[in-house]
Amino acid sequence: MSGSDWLAEAHRICGAEFVVDGPAIEPRYLQPARYAPGRAAGLVRPATTAQAAALLRLAAAHDLTLVIQGAHTGLVRAATPSDQRRHLLLSTERLREVFDFDPLDRTLRVSAGYRLSEVNERMAGHGLQFAIDLSADPSIGGMLAHNTGGTRMLRHGDVRANTLGLTALLADGTLLQAGRGLQKDNAGLALQHLFIGSSGALGLICEATLRLQPQPRQRAVALVAPRDLDAVFPLYREVMGGELAGLVSAFEGISRPALAAALAHVGDPGRLFDGRLPEYALLIELASELLAARLDLAALLQDWLEQQLGGERVVDAVLGADEQLWALRHAISEGLREQGAVIGFDISLPRRHFMRFRAEAAAWLAREFPAARVADFGHLGDGGLHFNLVWPRAEPPLSAQDLARLREGVYAINAALGGSFSAEHGVGPQIQAGYRQWTDAHTQRLAGGVERLFDPEARLGLTRFGPER
Amino acid sequence: MSGSDWLAEAHRICGAEFVVDGPAIEPRYLQPARYAPGRAAGLVRPATTAQAAALLRLAAAHDLTLVIQGAHTGLVRAATPSDQRRHLLLSTERLREVFDFDPLDRTLRVSAGYRLSEVNERMAGHGLQFAIDLSADPSIGGMLAHNTGGTRMLRHGDVRANTLGLTALLADGTLLQAGRGLQKDNAGLALQHLFIGSSGALGLICEATLRLQPQPRQRAVALVAPRDLDAVFPLYREVMGGELAGLVSAFEGISRPALAAALAHVGDPGRLFDGRLPEYALLIELASELLAARLDLAALLQDWLEQQLGGERVVDAVLGADEQLWALRHAISEGLREQGAVIGFDISLPRRHFMRFRAEAAAWLAREFPAARVADFGHLGDGGLHFNLVWPRAEPPLSAQDLARLREGVYAINAALGGSFSAEHGVGPQIQAGYRQWTDAHTQRLAGGVERLFDPEARLGLTRFGPER
């Protein structure tokens, strides 16, 4: 059948206005955050689960691969099509049929197309939130497909921990209801957890039941300068295992180059620590539902800092207005981009190997790629690390081959120390090779079996968890 | 091959001392908590993953079904063999190879055979706990296989939320490592979550990496008498959505007959509320890592109660010594057994239908089984409900057929209101029929596909998630 066959059919399914032929697709659907633009045979934007099901059947009938896209904010290229003849891009942005808030269960049944910001704006009036904190503003469907984590998952966990059920269309257009949206429910295999973090490979997530959390009534934030690297984890242990444990909502680590880049970006490089930046800074946030009259978090944090400043581990600290310190944290990525091409690694590690990884990877890079500048930062509190490198503009760009060798070298050091090659961004074409290399054959074989069960003809998505077919 | 063939082989694998022929099996391995005793061709007790793998292969070679048993505390009969020719019972109690505590990650890699109490005794010295609170003392493997919940999952979640990885032997004896034991790890399909809550149907869980939580430094508990049923959920909303939200570690509901039975059991029926028991009592517990000098939970709870006693919703309250009030809560089950045969339902519901379910089920029972006394209690905080009935000793026992009709009637009312037929006990032969009836065909078909993938010959366990073969 020719291209126009499916085009006409798609028109009938979801209206001509919401079907676009490949060459006419707007750039935002094809341009991912970090990579070269993609291309597709066409774009379809269903408004209902029924339309989406019909489009899945259409894709099967016309031998098209369906690439599912939410808000296109992902960082592993899982939502960017790359074949202008065989890839049909399905945007979930119009999937907005359901927005069903249950105030007693504190749950929200919501269609995949809603954005995180919309959910949180609408829930704020009820004193509730979907407690995932990100710089980006992804769709709910995309968040499930990649099990996003973010900076504040210490108190309430990741997307997985806050999803009580979902519906997904399988490749044949049948709808699966996985999980009843109840907090306690052990009445079968937990199929919903296969979809969470599946990068769209098993089905099209249409709807999720989210667990909402109360909005904290107060926060207190401090940026702490530890004496040296050896002081970092003792501080971590004291905070996470001591009196403050239940209050810590973020515990972030920022290397000196990353902090310097953020300060340069906000235009105030000398502001902090009298200009003497520590080798590794810590951003610590407390949060509570209690009113400050009951428990004053700022005072609590200040007490703790004063105690620490009298000791040997902390040399300086800024007890901050939330927004300013977080703005700095969120300015790191942009700050780094101003200095050159960023090579990002979203990894995690056992904490006991965290500093060793940083040292070994830095030493390997100094030897093999001396121009690369390490400017890492990350979520010490949950073990995540954005081991990001800047390749300076003054240098000749890395060849694709060298870049692959660089990535492989860093991943190898991480894997040898028991780390994960994808902490919170999920899996996509960008790290498909890493998946193949760092996932044992047995696991790949089983994952492939699961893929075949849900999507026998490999119609869905660009990520493959099974061995190459 | 004859029985003695596998017996001799099993001797070679794990030592004659740890292999027992069917008739010689000690009663504790065959007598489940609530049901008639089972029977088996034999019992094997491997000490290592390697021995267990060899036994799995042995079972396959001799066409035996392997029934995996932890501490045999489960309530759905998933661990009690029932065929004296074809069921080989594998106890995990000697699987104790690994006990690897990581103080920095606050994780414990532990073999399946350790008991919950052992883990918590050994972790207490580090100020940590595996934060699942149960009356029973199951093995870690059993807890994963059934994703146990318990009374205190409000702050830290269920077993699933606190498991960062596991190893499992598949039916063919191959070992799967699912999850790296890291808090943030999204590097593939989350196969570990299939095993959690799988009742031993997909594999033998040998080892888990558990996330530990800090032990609270203080708790405060109150037993509250709401004015009437209409006051219960407004109180719930205020506690779970208000200032106390982050501190609530338990929010339990106890019906008047359940409370009366518990009081009778502890021998002090008139002690509480001047003998005027409320229709539905609430047990509310706060917990915190903060010292009382910083935040006094008892004072906080007392303040809240005094406020409530001045209002319309609460008529009486006991601010208690923890142990006494919890002892009462844990005496319910025994108290009920003293009054007759207990017919238990471990269900959960959307909270908006919670009271409606109680009323409809009670009305149906009054009509169809007037002798049955409803004495429910449960975990209001997480939506779980032990809708337990007492069949008085004075009545002629229910026939199997009538019991089945009773169970089906109650489950039907629960299902019609969007409830789950298994909240925290998992699935086993005891509710296999319920699973078939209340799980849609599509889900069963997919679950069956997953079973075939992990256990192609249906050698493992007594629970079947797929349609009948």
Coordinates of C-alpha atoms in Angstrom, one line a residue, chain A residues 100 102-107 126-128 146-151 153-155 157-158 160-161 168 170 172 174-178 180 182-191 193-194 196-198 201-202 211 214 217 233-234 236-237 240-247 288-292 294-295 299-300 303 307 347-353 379 381-384 418-427 435 438-440 442-443 445-454 465, chain B residues 100 102-107 126-128 146-151 153-155 157-158 160-161 168 170 172 174-178 180 182-191 193-194 196-198 201-202 211 214 217 233-234 236-237 240-247 288-292 294-295 299-300 303 307 347-353 379 381-384 418-427 435 438-440 442-443 445-454 465:
Chain A
D100 CA -10.5 12.4 37.7
D102 CA -10.4 11.5 44.2
P103 CA -9.9 13.7 47.3
L104 CA -10.4 10.8 49.8
D105 CA -7.9 8.5 48.2
R106 CA -5.7 11.4 47.2
T107 CA -5.4 9.9 43.7
H126 CA -6.3 20.9 47.1
G127 CA -2.9 21.2 48.9
L128 CA -1.6 18.2 46.9
H146 CA 10.7 6.6 31.6
N147 CA 10.0 6.4 35.4
T148 CA 11.5 9.8 35.9
G149 CA 13.1 10.6 39.2
G150 CA 14.3 14.1 39.6
T151 CA 15.7 16.1 42.5
M153 CA 12.4 11.8 45.3
L154 CA 13.8 11.2 48.7
R155 CA 10.6 11.6 50.6
G157 CA 10.0 8.1 45.7
D158 CA 10.0 8.0 41.9
R160 CA 6.9 4.0 39.9
A161 CA 6.3 4.4 43.7
A168 CA -2.1 0.7 28.0
L170 CA -1.0 -3.1 23.1
D172 CA -2.8 -5.1 18.4
T174 CA -6.4 -4.1 22.7
L175 CA -6.6 -2.2 26.0
L176 CA -5.0 -3.5 29.2
Q177 CA -6.0 -2.3 32.6
A178 CA -3.1 -3.0 34.9
R180 CA -6.9 -0.9 40.0
L182 CA -5.6 1.2 44.9
Q183 CA -2.8 1.7 47.3
K184 CA -2.9 -1.9 48.6
D185 CA -3.5 -4.5 45.8
N186 CA -1.7 -7.7 45.3
A187 CA -4.2 -9.6 43.2
G188 CA -2.0 -10.7 40.3
L189 CA 1.2 -10.2 38.5
A190 CA 2.2 -6.5 38.6
L191 CA 2.1 -6.0 34.9
H193 CA 5.5 -2.2 36.5
L194 CA 6.6 -3.6 33.2
I196 CA 6.8 1.9 33.8
G197 CA 10.2 2.5 32.4
S198 CA 9.5 0.6 29.2
A201 CA 8.3 -0.6 23.8
L202 CA 5.4 -2.6 25.3
R211 CA -0.8 8.9 44.1
P214 CA 0.5 16.7 50.4
R217 CA 4.0 23.9 54.2
F233 CA 29.7 11.0 52.8
P234 CA 30.1 11.4 56.6
Y236 CA 25.5 12.4 54.1
R237 CA 25.3 9.7 56.7
M240 CA 20.2 10.7 56.2
G241 CA 20.6 8.5 59.2
G242 CA 20.1 11.1 62.0
E243 CA 17.3 13.3 63.3
L244 CA 16.7 15.0 60.0
A245 CA 16.2 11.8 58.1
G246 CA 12.4 12.1 57.7
L247 CA 12.6 15.7 56.7
S288 CA 7.6 19.4 56.2
E289 CA 3.8 19.6 56.3
L290 CA 4.0 21.0 59.8
L291 CA 3.7 24.8 60.2
A292 CA 6.9 26.6 61.2
R294 CA 5.3 23.8 65.3
L295 CA 8.7 22.9 63.9
A299 CA 16.0 27.1 62.5
L300 CA 16.6 23.4 62.5
D303 CA 21.3 24.7 64.2
Q307 CA 27.1 22.6 64.8
I347 CA 24.3 7.0 35.9
S348 CA 24.0 5.8 39.5
L349 CA 26.3 4.0 41.8
P350 CA 26.6 2.3 45.2
R351 CA 27.6 5.2 47.3
R352 CA 30.7 3.5 48.6
H353 CA 32.1 3.6 45.1
H379 CA 21.4 13.3 43.3
G381 CA 20.6 11.4 48.2
D382 CA 19.4 8.7 45.8
G383 CA 22.7 7.6 44.3
G384 CA 22.2 9.3 40.9
G418 CA 28.3 -2.0 40.2
G419 CA 26.7 1.1 38.7
S420 CA 23.7 1.6 36.4
F421 CA 24.1 3.1 32.9
S422 CA 20.7 4.7 33.2
A423 CA 19.5 6.1 36.5
E424 CA 16.5 8.2 35.7
H425 CA 16.2 8.9 32.0
G426 CA 15.2 5.4 30.9
V427 CA 16.5 3.5 27.8
Y435 CA 22.0 -1.6 27.2
W438 CA 25.9 -3.9 30.0
T439 CA 22.9 -6.2 30.3
D440 CA 23.5 -9.9 30.6
H442 CA 19.9 -14.0 30.2
T443 CA 18.1 -10.8 31.1
R445 CA 16.5 -13.0 26.5
L446 CA 13.7 -12.7 29.1
A447 CA 13.1 -9.1 28.3
G448 CA 12.8 -10.0 24.6
G449 CA 10.2 -12.7 25.5
V450 CA 8.2 -10.0 27.3
E451 CA 8.5 -7.7 24.3
R452 CA 7.3 -10.5 22.0
L453 CA 4.3 -11.2 24.3
F454 CA 3.1 -7.6 24.3
F465 CA 15.1 -4.8 25.4
Chain B
D100 CA 25.6 -8.0 53.3
D102 CA 25.8 -1.5 53.2
P103 CA 25.8 1.3 55.8
L104 CA 26.3 4.1 53.3
D105 CA 23.5 3.0 50.9
R106 CA 21.4 1.8 53.9
T107 CA 20.7 -1.4 52.0
H126 CA 22.6 0.5 63.2
G127 CA 19.4 2.5 64.0
L128 CA 17.8 0.9 60.9
H146 CA 3.6 -11.9 48.5
N147 CA 4.5 -8.2 48.7
T148 CA 3.4 -8.0 52.2
G149 CA 2.0 -4.7 53.5
G150 CA 1.1 -4.7 57.2
T151 CA 0.0 -2.0 59.5
M153 CA 3.3 1.0 55.4
L154 CA 2.1 4.7 55.3
R155 CA 5.5 6.3 55.7
G157 CA 5.5 1.8 51.6
D158 CA 5.2 -2.0 51.0
R160 CA 7.8 -3.6 46.6
A161 CA 8.7 0.0 47.4
A168 CA 15.6 -15.7 41.3
L170 CA 13.9 -19.9 37.0
D172 CA 15.3 -24.5 34.3
T174 CA 19.1 -20.5 35.5
L175 CA 19.7 -17.6 37.8
L176 CA 18.3 -14.2 37.0
Q177 CA 19.7 -11.0 38.6
A178 CA 16.9 -8.4 38.4
R180 CA 21.2 -3.8 40.7
L182 CA 20.4 0.8 43.5
Q183 CA 17.8 3.3 44.4
K184 CA 17.8 5.0 41.0
D185 CA 18.1 2.5 38.2
N186 CA 16.0 2.6 35.0
A187 CA 18.2 0.6 32.7
G188 CA 15.8 -2.0 31.4
L189 CA 12.4 -3.7 31.9
A190 CA 11.7 -3.9 35.7
L191 CA 11.6 -7.7 35.7
H193 CA 8.6 -6.4 39.9
L194 CA 7.1 -9.4 38.2
I196 CA 7.4 -9.4 43.8
G197 CA 3.9 -10.6 44.5
S198 CA 4.2 -13.7 42.2
A201 CA 5.0 -18.9 40.3
L202 CA 7.8 -17.4 38.2
R211 CA 16.1 -0.7 51.4
P214 CA 15.8 4.8 60.0
R217 CA 13.1 7.9 67.8
F233 CA -13.4 9.8 56.8
P234 CA -13.5 13.5 57.7
Y236 CA -9.0 10.5 58.1
R237 CA -8.8 13.5 55.6
M240 CA -3.7 12.5 56.2
G241 CA -4.0 15.8 54.4
G242 CA -3.1 18.2 57.2
E243 CA -0.2 19.1 59.3
L244 CA 0.3 15.6 60.6
A245 CA 0.5 14.0 57.2
G246 CA 4.3 13.3 57.1
L247 CA 4.2 11.9 60.6
S288 CA 9.4 10.6 63.8
E289 CA 13.2 10.4 63.7
L290 CA 13.3 13.7 65.6
L291 CA 13.9 13.7 69.3
A292 CA 11.0 14.7 71.5
R294 CA 12.6 19.0 69.1
L295 CA 9.1 17.9 68.3
A299 CA 2.0 16.5 72.9
L300 CA 1.2 17.0 69.2
D303 CA -3.3 18.8 71.1
Q307 CA -9.1 20.1 69.5
I347 CA -9.5 -6.9 50.5
S348 CA -9.1 -3.2 49.6
L349 CA -11.4 -0.5 48.3
P350 CA -11.5 3.0 47.1
R351 CA -12.1 4.9 50.3
R352 CA -15.2 6.6 48.9
H353 CA -16.9 3.1 48.8
H379 CA -5.7 -0.5 57.4
G381 CA -4.7 4.5 56.0
D382 CA -3.8 2.5 52.9
G383 CA -7.3 1.3 51.9
G384 CA -6.9 -2.3 53.2
G418 CA -13.8 -1.2 42.4
G419 CA -12.1 -3.2 45.2
S420 CA -9.3 -5.7 45.1
F421 CA -9.9 -9.3 46.3
S422 CA -6.4 -9.5 47.6
A423 CA -4.9 -6.5 49.3
E424 CA -1.8 -7.7 51.1
H425 CA -1.7 -11.5 51.2
G426 CA -1.1 -12.2 47.5
V427 CA -2.6 -14.9 45.5
Y435 CA -8.5 -14.6 40.8
W438 CA -12.3 -11.2 39.1
T439 CA -9.5 -10.8 36.7
D440 CA -10.3 -10.0 33.1
H442 CA -7.0 -10.2 28.6
T443 CA -4.9 -9.8 31.8
R445 CA -3.9 -14.2 28.9
L446 CA -0.9 -11.9 29.3
A447 CA -0.1 -13.2 32.8
G448 CA -0.2 -16.7 31.4
G449 CA 2.3 -15.6 28.7
V450 CA 4.6 -14.3 31.3
E451 CA 4.3 -17.6 33.3
R452 CA 5.2 -19.6 30.2
L453 CA 8.2 -17.4 29.6
F454 CA 9.6 -18.0 33.0
F465 CA -2.0 -16.4 36.8

